mmCIF file of C-alpha atoms in Angstrom:
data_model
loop_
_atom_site.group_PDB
_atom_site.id
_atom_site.type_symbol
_atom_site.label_atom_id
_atom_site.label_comp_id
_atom_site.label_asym_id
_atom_site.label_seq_id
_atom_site.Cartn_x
_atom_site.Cartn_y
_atom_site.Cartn_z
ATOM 1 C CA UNK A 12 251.236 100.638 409.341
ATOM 2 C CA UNK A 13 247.661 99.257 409.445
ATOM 3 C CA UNK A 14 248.401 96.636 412.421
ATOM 4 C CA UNK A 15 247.905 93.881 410.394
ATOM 5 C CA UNK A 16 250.048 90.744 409.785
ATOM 6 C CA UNK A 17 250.686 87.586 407.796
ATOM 7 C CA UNK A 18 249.029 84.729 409.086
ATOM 8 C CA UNK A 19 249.723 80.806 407.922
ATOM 9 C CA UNK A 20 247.436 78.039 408.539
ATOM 10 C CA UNK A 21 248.747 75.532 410.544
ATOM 11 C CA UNK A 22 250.998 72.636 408.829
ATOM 12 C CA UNK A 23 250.103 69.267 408.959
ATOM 13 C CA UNK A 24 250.247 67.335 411.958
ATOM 14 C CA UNK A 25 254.153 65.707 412.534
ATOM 15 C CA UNK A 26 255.615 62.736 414.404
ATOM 16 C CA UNK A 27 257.835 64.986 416.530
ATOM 17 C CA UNK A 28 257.156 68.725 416.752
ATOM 18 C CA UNK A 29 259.235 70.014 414.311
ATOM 19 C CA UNK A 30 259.990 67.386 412.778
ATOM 20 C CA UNK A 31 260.650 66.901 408.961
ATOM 21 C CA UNK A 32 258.903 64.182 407.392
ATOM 22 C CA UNK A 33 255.005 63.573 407.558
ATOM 23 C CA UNK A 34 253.412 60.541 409.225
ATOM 24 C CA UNK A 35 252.555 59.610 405.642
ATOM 25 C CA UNK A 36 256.759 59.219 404.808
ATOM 26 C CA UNK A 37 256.599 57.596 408.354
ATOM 27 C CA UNK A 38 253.819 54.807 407.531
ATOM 28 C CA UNK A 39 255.348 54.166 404.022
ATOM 29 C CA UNK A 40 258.788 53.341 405.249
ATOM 30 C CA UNK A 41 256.810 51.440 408.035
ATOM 31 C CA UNK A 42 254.982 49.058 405.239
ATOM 32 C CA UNK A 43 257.960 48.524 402.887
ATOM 33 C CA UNK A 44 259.685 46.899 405.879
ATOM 34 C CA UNK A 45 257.025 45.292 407.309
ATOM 35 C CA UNK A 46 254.357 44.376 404.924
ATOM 36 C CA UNK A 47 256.936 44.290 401.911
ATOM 37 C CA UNK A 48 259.778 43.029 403.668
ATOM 38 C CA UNK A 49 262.279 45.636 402.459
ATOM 39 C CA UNK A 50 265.221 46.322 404.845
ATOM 40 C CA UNK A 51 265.899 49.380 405.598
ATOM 41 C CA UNK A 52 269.026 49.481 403.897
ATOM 42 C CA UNK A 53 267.076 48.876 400.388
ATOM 43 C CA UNK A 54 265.141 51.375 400.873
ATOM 44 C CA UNK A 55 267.723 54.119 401.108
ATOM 45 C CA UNK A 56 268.764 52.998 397.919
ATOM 46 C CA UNK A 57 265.422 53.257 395.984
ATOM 47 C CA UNK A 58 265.142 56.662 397.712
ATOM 48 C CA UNK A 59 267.932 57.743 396.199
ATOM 49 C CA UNK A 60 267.078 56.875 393.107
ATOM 50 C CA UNK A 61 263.827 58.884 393.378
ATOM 51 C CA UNK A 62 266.188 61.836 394.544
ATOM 52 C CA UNK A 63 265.518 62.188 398.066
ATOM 53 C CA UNK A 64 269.065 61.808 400.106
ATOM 54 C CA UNK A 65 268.174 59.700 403.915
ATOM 55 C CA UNK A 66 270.061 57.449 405.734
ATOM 56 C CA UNK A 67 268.960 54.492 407.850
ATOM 57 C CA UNK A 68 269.665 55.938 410.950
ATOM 58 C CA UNK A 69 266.500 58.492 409.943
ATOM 59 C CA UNK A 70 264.271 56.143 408.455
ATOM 60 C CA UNK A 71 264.568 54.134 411.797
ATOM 61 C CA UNK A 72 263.550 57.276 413.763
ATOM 62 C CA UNK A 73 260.198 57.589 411.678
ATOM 63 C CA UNK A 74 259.742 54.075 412.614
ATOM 64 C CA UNK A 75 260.308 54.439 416.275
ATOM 65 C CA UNK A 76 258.685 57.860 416.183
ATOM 66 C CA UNK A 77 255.460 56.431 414.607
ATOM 67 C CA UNK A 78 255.715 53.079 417.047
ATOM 68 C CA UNK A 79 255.377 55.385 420.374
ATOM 69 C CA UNK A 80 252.169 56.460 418.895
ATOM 70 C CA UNK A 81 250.720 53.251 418.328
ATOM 71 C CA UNK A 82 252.243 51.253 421.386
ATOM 72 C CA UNK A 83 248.573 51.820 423.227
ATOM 73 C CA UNK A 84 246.936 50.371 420.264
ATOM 74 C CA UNK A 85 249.536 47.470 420.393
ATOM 75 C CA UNK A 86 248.712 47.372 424.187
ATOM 76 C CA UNK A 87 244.842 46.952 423.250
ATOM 77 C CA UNK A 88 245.129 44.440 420.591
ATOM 78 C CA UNK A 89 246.733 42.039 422.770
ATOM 79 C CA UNK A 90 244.790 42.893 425.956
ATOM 80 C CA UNK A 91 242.012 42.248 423.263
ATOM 81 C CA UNK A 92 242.935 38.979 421.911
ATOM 82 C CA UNK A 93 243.242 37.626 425.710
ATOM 83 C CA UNK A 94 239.853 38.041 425.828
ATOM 84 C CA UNK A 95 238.574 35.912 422.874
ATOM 85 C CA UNK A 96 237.105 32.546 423.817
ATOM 86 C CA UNK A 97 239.042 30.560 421.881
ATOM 87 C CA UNK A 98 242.781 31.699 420.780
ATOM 88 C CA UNK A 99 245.512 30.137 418.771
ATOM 89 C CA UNK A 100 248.820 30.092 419.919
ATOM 90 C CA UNK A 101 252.268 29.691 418.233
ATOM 91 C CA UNK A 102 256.406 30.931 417.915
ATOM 92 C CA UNK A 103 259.033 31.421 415.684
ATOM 93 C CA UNK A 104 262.497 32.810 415.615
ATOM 94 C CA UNK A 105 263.793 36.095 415.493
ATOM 95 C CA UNK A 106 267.229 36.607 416.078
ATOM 96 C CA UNK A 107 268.556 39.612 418.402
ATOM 97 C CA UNK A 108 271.473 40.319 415.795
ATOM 98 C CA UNK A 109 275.143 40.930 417.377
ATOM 99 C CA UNK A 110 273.624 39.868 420.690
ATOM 100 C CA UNK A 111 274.711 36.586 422.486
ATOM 101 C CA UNK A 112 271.795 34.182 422.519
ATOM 102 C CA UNK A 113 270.719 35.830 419.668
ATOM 103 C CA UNK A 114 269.312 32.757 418.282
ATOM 104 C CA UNK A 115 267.101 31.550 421.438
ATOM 105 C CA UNK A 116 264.816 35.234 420.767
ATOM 106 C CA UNK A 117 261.200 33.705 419.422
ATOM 107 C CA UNK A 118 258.067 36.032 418.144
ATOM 108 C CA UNK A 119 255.220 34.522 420.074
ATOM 109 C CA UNK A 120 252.185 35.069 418.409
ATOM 110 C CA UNK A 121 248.262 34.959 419.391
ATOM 111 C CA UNK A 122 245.180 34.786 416.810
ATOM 112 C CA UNK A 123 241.993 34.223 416.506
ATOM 113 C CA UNK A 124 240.306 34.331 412.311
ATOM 114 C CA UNK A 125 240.311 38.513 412.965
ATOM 115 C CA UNK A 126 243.188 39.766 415.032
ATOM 116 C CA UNK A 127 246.953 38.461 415.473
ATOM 117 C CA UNK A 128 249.116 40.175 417.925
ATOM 118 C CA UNK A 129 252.988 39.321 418.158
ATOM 119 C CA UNK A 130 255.639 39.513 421.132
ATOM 120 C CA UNK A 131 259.223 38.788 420.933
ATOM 121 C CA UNK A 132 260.813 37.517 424.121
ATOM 122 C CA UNK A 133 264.360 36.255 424.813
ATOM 123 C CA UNK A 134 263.376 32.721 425.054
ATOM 124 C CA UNK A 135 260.783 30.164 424.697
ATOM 125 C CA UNK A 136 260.127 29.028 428.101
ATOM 126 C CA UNK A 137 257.434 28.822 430.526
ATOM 127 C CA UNK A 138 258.159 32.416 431.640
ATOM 128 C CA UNK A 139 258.238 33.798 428.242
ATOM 129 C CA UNK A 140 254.230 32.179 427.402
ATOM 130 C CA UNK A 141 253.429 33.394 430.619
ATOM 131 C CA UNK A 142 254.521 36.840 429.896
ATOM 132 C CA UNK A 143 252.199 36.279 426.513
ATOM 133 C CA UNK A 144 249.771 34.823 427.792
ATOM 134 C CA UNK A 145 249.307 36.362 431.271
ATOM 135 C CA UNK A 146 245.915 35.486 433.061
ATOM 136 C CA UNK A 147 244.295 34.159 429.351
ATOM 137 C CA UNK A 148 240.846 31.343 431.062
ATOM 138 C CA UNK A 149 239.757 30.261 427.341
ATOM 139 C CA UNK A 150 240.614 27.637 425.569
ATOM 140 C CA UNK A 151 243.884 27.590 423.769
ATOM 141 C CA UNK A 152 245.171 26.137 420.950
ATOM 142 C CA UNK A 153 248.705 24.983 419.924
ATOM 143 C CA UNK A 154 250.675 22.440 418.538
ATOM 144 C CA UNK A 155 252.362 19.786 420.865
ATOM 145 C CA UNK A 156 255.087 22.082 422.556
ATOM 146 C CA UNK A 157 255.365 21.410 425.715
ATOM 147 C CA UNK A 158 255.186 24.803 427.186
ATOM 148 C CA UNK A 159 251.825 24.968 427.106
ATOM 149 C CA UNK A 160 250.863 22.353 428.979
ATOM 150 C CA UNK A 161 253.660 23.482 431.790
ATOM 151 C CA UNK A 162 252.401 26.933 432.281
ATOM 152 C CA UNK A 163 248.916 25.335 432.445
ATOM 153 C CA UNK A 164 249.788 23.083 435.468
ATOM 154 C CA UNK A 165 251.790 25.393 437.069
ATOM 155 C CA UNK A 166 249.199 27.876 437.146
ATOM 156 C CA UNK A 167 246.629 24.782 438.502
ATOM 157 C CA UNK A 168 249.198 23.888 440.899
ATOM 158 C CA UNK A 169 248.852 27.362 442.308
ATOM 159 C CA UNK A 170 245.310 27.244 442.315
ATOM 160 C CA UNK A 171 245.344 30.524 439.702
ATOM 161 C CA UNK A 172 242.879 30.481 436.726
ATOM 162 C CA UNK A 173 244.062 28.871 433.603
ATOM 163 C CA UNK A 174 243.072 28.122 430.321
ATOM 164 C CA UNK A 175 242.283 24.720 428.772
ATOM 165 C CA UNK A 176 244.248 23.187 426.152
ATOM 166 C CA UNK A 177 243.616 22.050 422.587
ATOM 167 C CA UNK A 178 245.540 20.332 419.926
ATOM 168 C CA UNK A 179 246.603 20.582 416.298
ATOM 169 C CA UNK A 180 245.260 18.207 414.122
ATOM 170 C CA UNK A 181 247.548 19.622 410.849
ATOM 171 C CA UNK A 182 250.649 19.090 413.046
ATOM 172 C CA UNK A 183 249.224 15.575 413.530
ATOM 173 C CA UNK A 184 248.463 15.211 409.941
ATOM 174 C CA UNK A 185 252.354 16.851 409.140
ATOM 175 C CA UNK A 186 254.047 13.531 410.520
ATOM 176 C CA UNK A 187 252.262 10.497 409.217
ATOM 177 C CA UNK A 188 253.019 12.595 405.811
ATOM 178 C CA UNK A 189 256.763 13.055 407.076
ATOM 179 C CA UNK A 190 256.345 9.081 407.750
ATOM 180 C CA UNK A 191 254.571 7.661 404.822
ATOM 181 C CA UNK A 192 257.605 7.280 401.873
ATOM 182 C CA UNK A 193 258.828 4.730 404.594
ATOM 183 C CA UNK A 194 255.819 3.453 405.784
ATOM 184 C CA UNK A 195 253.099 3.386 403.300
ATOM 185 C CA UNK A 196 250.501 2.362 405.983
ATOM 186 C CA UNK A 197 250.881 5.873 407.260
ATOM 187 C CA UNK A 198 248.708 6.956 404.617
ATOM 188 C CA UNK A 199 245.539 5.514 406.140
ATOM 189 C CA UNK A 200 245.892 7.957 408.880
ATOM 190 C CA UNK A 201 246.308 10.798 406.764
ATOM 191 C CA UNK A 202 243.531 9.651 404.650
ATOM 192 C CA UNK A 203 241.091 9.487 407.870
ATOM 193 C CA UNK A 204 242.576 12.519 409.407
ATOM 194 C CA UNK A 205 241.400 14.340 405.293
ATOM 195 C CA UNK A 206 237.734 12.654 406.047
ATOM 196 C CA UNK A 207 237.834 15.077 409.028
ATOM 197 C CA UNK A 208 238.849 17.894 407.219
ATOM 198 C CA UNK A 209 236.470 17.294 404.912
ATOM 199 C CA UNK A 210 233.184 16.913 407.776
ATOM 200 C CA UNK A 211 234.819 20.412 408.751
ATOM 201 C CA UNK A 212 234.108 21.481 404.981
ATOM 202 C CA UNK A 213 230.406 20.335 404.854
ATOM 203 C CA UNK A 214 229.513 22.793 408.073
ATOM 204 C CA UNK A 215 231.428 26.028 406.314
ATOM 205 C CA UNK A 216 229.473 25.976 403.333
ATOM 206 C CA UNK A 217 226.473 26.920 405.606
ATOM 207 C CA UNK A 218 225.049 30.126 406.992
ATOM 208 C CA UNK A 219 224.316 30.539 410.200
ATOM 209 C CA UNK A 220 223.132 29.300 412.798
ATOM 210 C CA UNK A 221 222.405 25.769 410.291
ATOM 211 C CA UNK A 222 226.608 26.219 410.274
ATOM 212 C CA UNK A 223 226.951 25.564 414.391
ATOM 213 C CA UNK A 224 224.526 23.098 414.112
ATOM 214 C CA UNK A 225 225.506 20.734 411.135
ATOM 215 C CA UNK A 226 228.886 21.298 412.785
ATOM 216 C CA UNK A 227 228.098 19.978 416.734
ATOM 217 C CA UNK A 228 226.293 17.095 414.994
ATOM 218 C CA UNK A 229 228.552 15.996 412.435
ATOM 219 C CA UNK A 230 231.692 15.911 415.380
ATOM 220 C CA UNK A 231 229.563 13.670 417.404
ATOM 221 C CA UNK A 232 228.605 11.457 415.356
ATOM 222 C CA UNK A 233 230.899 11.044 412.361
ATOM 223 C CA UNK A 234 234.079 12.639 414.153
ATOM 224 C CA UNK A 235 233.574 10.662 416.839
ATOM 225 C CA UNK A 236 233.986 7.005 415.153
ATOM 226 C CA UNK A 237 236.809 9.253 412.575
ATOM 227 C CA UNK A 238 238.670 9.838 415.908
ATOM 228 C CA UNK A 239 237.782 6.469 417.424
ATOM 229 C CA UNK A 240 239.326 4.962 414.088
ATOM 230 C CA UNK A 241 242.473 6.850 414.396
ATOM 231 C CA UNK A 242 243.507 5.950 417.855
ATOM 232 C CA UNK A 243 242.529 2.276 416.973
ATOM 233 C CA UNK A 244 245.304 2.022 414.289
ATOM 234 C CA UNK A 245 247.939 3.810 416.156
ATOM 235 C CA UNK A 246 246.944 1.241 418.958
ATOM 236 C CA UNK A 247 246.857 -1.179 416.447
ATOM 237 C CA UNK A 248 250.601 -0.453 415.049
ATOM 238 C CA UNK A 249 253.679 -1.282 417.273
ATOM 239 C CA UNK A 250 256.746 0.071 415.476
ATOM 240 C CA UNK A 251 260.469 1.050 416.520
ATOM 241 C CA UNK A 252 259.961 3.953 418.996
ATOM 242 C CA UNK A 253 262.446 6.135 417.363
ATOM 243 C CA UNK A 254 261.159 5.846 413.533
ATOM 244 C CA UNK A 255 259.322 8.373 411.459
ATOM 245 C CA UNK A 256 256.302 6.114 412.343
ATOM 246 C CA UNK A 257 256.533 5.499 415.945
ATOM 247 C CA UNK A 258 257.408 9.103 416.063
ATOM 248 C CA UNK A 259 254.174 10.166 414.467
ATOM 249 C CA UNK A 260 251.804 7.544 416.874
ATOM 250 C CA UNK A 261 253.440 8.514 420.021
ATOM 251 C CA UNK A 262 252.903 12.532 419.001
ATOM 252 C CA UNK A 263 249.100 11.807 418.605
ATOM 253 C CA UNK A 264 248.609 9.407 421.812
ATOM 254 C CA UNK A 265 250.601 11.987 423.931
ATOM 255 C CA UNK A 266 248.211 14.512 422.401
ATOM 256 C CA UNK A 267 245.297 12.979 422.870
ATOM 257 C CA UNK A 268 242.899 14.688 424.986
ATOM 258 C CA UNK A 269 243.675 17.443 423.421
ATOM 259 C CA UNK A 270 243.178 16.619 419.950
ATOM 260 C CA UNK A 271 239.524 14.939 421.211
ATOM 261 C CA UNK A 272 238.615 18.662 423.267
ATOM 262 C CA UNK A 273 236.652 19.810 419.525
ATOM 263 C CA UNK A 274 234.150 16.771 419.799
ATOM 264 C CA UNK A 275 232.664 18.369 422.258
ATOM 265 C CA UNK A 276 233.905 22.412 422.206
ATOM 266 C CA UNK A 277 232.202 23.281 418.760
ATOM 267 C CA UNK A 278 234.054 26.585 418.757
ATOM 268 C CA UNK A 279 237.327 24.746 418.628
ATOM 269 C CA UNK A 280 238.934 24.909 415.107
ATOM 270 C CA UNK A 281 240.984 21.254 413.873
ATOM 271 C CA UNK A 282 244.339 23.371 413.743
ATOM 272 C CA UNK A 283 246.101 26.409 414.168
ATOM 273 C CA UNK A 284 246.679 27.128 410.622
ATOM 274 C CA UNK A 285 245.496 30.409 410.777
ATOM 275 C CA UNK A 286 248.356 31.165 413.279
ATOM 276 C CA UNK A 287 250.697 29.886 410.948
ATOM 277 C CA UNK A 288 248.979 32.163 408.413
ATOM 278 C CA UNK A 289 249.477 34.973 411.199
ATOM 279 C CA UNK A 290 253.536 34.250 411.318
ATOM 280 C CA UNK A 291 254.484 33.675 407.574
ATOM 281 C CA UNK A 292 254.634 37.665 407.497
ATOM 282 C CA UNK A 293 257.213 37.620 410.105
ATOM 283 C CA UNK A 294 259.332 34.489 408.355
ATOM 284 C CA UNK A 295 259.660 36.036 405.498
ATOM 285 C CA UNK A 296 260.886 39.373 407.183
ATOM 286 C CA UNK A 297 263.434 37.337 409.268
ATOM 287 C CA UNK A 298 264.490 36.073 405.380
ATOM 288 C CA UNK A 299 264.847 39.662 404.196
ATOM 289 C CA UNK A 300 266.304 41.381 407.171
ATOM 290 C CA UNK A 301 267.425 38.894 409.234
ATOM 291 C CA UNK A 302 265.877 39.926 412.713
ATOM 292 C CA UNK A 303 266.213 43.054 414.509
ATOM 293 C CA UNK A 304 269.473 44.919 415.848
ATOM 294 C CA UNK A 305 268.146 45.806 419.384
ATOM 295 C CA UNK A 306 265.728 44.706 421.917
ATOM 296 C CA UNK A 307 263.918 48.125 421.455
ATOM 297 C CA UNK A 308 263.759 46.585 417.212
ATOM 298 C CA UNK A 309 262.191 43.576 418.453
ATOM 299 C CA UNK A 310 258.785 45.923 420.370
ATOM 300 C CA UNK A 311 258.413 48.018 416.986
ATOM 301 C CA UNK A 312 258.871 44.687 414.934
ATOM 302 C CA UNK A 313 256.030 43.007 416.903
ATOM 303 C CA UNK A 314 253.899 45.816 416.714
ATOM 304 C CA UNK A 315 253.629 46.527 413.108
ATOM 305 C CA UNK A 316 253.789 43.120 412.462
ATOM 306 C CA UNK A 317 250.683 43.021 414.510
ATOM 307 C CA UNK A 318 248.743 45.987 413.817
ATOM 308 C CA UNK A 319 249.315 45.255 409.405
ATOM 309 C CA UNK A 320 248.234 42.134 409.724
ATOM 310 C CA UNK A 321 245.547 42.532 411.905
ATOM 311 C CA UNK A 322 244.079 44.877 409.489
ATOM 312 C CA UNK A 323 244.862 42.446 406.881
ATOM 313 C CA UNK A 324 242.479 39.901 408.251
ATOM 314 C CA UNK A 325 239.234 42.450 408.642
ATOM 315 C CA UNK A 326 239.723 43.917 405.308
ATOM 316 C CA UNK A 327 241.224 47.315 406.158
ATOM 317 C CA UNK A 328 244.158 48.725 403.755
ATOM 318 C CA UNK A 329 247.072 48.716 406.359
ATOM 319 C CA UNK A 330 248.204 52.171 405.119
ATOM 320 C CA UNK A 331 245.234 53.828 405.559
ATOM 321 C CA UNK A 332 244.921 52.157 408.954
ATOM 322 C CA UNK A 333 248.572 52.934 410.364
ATOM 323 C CA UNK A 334 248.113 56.531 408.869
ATOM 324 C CA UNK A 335 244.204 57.008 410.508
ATOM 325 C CA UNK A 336 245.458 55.483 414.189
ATOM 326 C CA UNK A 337 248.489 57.758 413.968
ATOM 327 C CA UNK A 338 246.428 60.800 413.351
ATOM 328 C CA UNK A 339 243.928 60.067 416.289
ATOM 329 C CA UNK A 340 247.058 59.308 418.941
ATOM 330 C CA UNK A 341 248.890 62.256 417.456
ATOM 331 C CA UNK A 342 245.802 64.939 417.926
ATOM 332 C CA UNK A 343 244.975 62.850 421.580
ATOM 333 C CA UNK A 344 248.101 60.775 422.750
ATOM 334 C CA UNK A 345 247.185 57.794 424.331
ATOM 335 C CA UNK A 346 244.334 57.361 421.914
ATOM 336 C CA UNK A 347 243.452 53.180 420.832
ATOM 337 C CA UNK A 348 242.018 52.594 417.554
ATOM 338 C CA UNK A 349 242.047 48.807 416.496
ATOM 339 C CA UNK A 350 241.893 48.236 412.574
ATOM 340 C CA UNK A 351 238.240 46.811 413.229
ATOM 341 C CA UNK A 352 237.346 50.342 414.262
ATOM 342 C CA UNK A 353 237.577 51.743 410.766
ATOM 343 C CA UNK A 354 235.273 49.250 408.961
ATOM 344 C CA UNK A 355 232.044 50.858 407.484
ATOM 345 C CA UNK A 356 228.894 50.360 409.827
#
């Protein structure tokens, strides 16, 4: 009678316009499968049991629903990483499930000490680390797959830029340890390939810039004659070709100029165990839930794989960051937030 009427404030932003659940449901489901490894199927079940009836079929939506969101921040974490000066390189299964070849699909990863970023192709071949690692110029570093070194010269032998190569010296270290309960002389290389390790240790426990310093110096001067040392016993050492030990020698000789590139690159790290840090998440998913059911699984698989544990490494609580990038791409789609963005100044 009056004119008046009943307004309501505004709900809380959704997924989908319309939609039922909140992005918080959304980015819950999102880190029991992928930071806690809980399929899908499990977490139905536990739903239940807190009263709420959902299916798997929805759960996945949220998932998908909150991946289209994200996919530019996905985008800019790897466009990101290409940039770094130095980046670690590395793969590991993940099966396509119910899909023939299912066993040749690989998560490709890229690090560096604050930022992984995954992509699962259909292979590991030349074409799939080129898709990965597209027109990358820094130095990269990997184990002795032979890839690398491929797409490297093919990209020389078309006179495009390409990046310089680096070796592990853990996967070195791994087989002289695979070798030594047969061939106890093995364990002198391990024990010179620890002294470097431990040279590595000295320079950490310094600030900066003594750190860089005490670093560059101790590589060329004790490294050097530690690395001299090593390639003088595995000269030294003629065994059967096809044993543990003549296994392990002719992996470090065919290695060897990249193994030597950190003498004289003091941003090169010894290894690329902090890619293998970077994959364990995604090996013990593949344990849990065995790989993904579509190729459209295997994009939202590498991204939250990427964007949790990329927020892992800089100290931000994954949650909070999944929820706070959602919220920014949800009020202005297309919007990038990387989990560094949300540290304190």
């Amino acid at each position: 009678r009056c004119g008046g009427c009943v307004e309501t404030a505004l709900g809380p932003p959704k997924l989908t316009a319309g939609g039922r659940y909140s992005v918080a449901f959304a980015v819950g489901v999102a880190l029991a499968k992928y930071a806690d490894h809980l399929p899908l199927a499990r977490q139905v079940k536990q739903m239940a049991r807190a009263g709420l009836t959902v299916d798997t079929q929805t759960l996945w939506d949220q998932l998908a629903a909150l991946a289209h969101h994200l996919t530019p921040t996905h985008d800019a974490l790897h466009a990101f990483l290409l940039t770094a000066p130095v980046l670690g390189a590395d793969e590991t299964r993940w099966p396509l499930l119910g899909q023939p070849g299912a066993s040749k699909w690989h998560a490709w990863a890229l690090a560096t000490p604050d930022a992984v970023c995954y992509r699962i192709a259909g292979s590991r071949s030349v074409a799939a680390a080129a898709a990965v690692l597209r027109d990358y110029q820094g130095w990269l570093i990997a184990d002795g797959y032979a890839v690398y070194p491929a797409l490297r010269d093919q990209h020389a032998a078309a006179r495009a830029p390409t990046f310089r190569l680096a070796h592990c010296w853990a996967h070195v270290r791994r087989k002289f340890v695979e070798a030594a309960p047969h061939y106890s002389e093995a364990g002198e290389v391990v024990r010179l390939i620890g002294e470097l390790y431990a040279l590595e240790a000295r320079s950490r426990a310094l600030p900066e810039p003594a750190r860089t310093a005490e670093r560059e110096a101790g590589r060329r001067t004790e490294g050097t004659a530690l690395v001299a040392a090593i390639r003088a016993w595995c000269m030294a050492h003629p065994v059967l070709p096809e044993s543990a030990l003549g296994k392990a020698i002719r992996y470090t000789l065919d290695l060897w100029p990249g193994l030597t590139a950190f003498l004289t690159e003091p941003a090169l790290p010894l290894d690329t165990n902090h890619v293998e840090r970077g994959i364990r998440a995604l090996a013990v998913g593949r344990k849990n839930h065995y790989g993904s059911r579509s190729e459209r699984g295997t994009r939202v698989a590498a991204l939250f794989y990427s964007l949790i544990e990329s927020a892992k490494l800089v100290g931000v609580e994954p949650g909070a960051y999944l929820a706070e990038a959602t919220h920014r791409a949800i009020a202005t789609p297309g919007t990038v937030t990387l989990p560094a963005a949300l540290l304190a100044p």
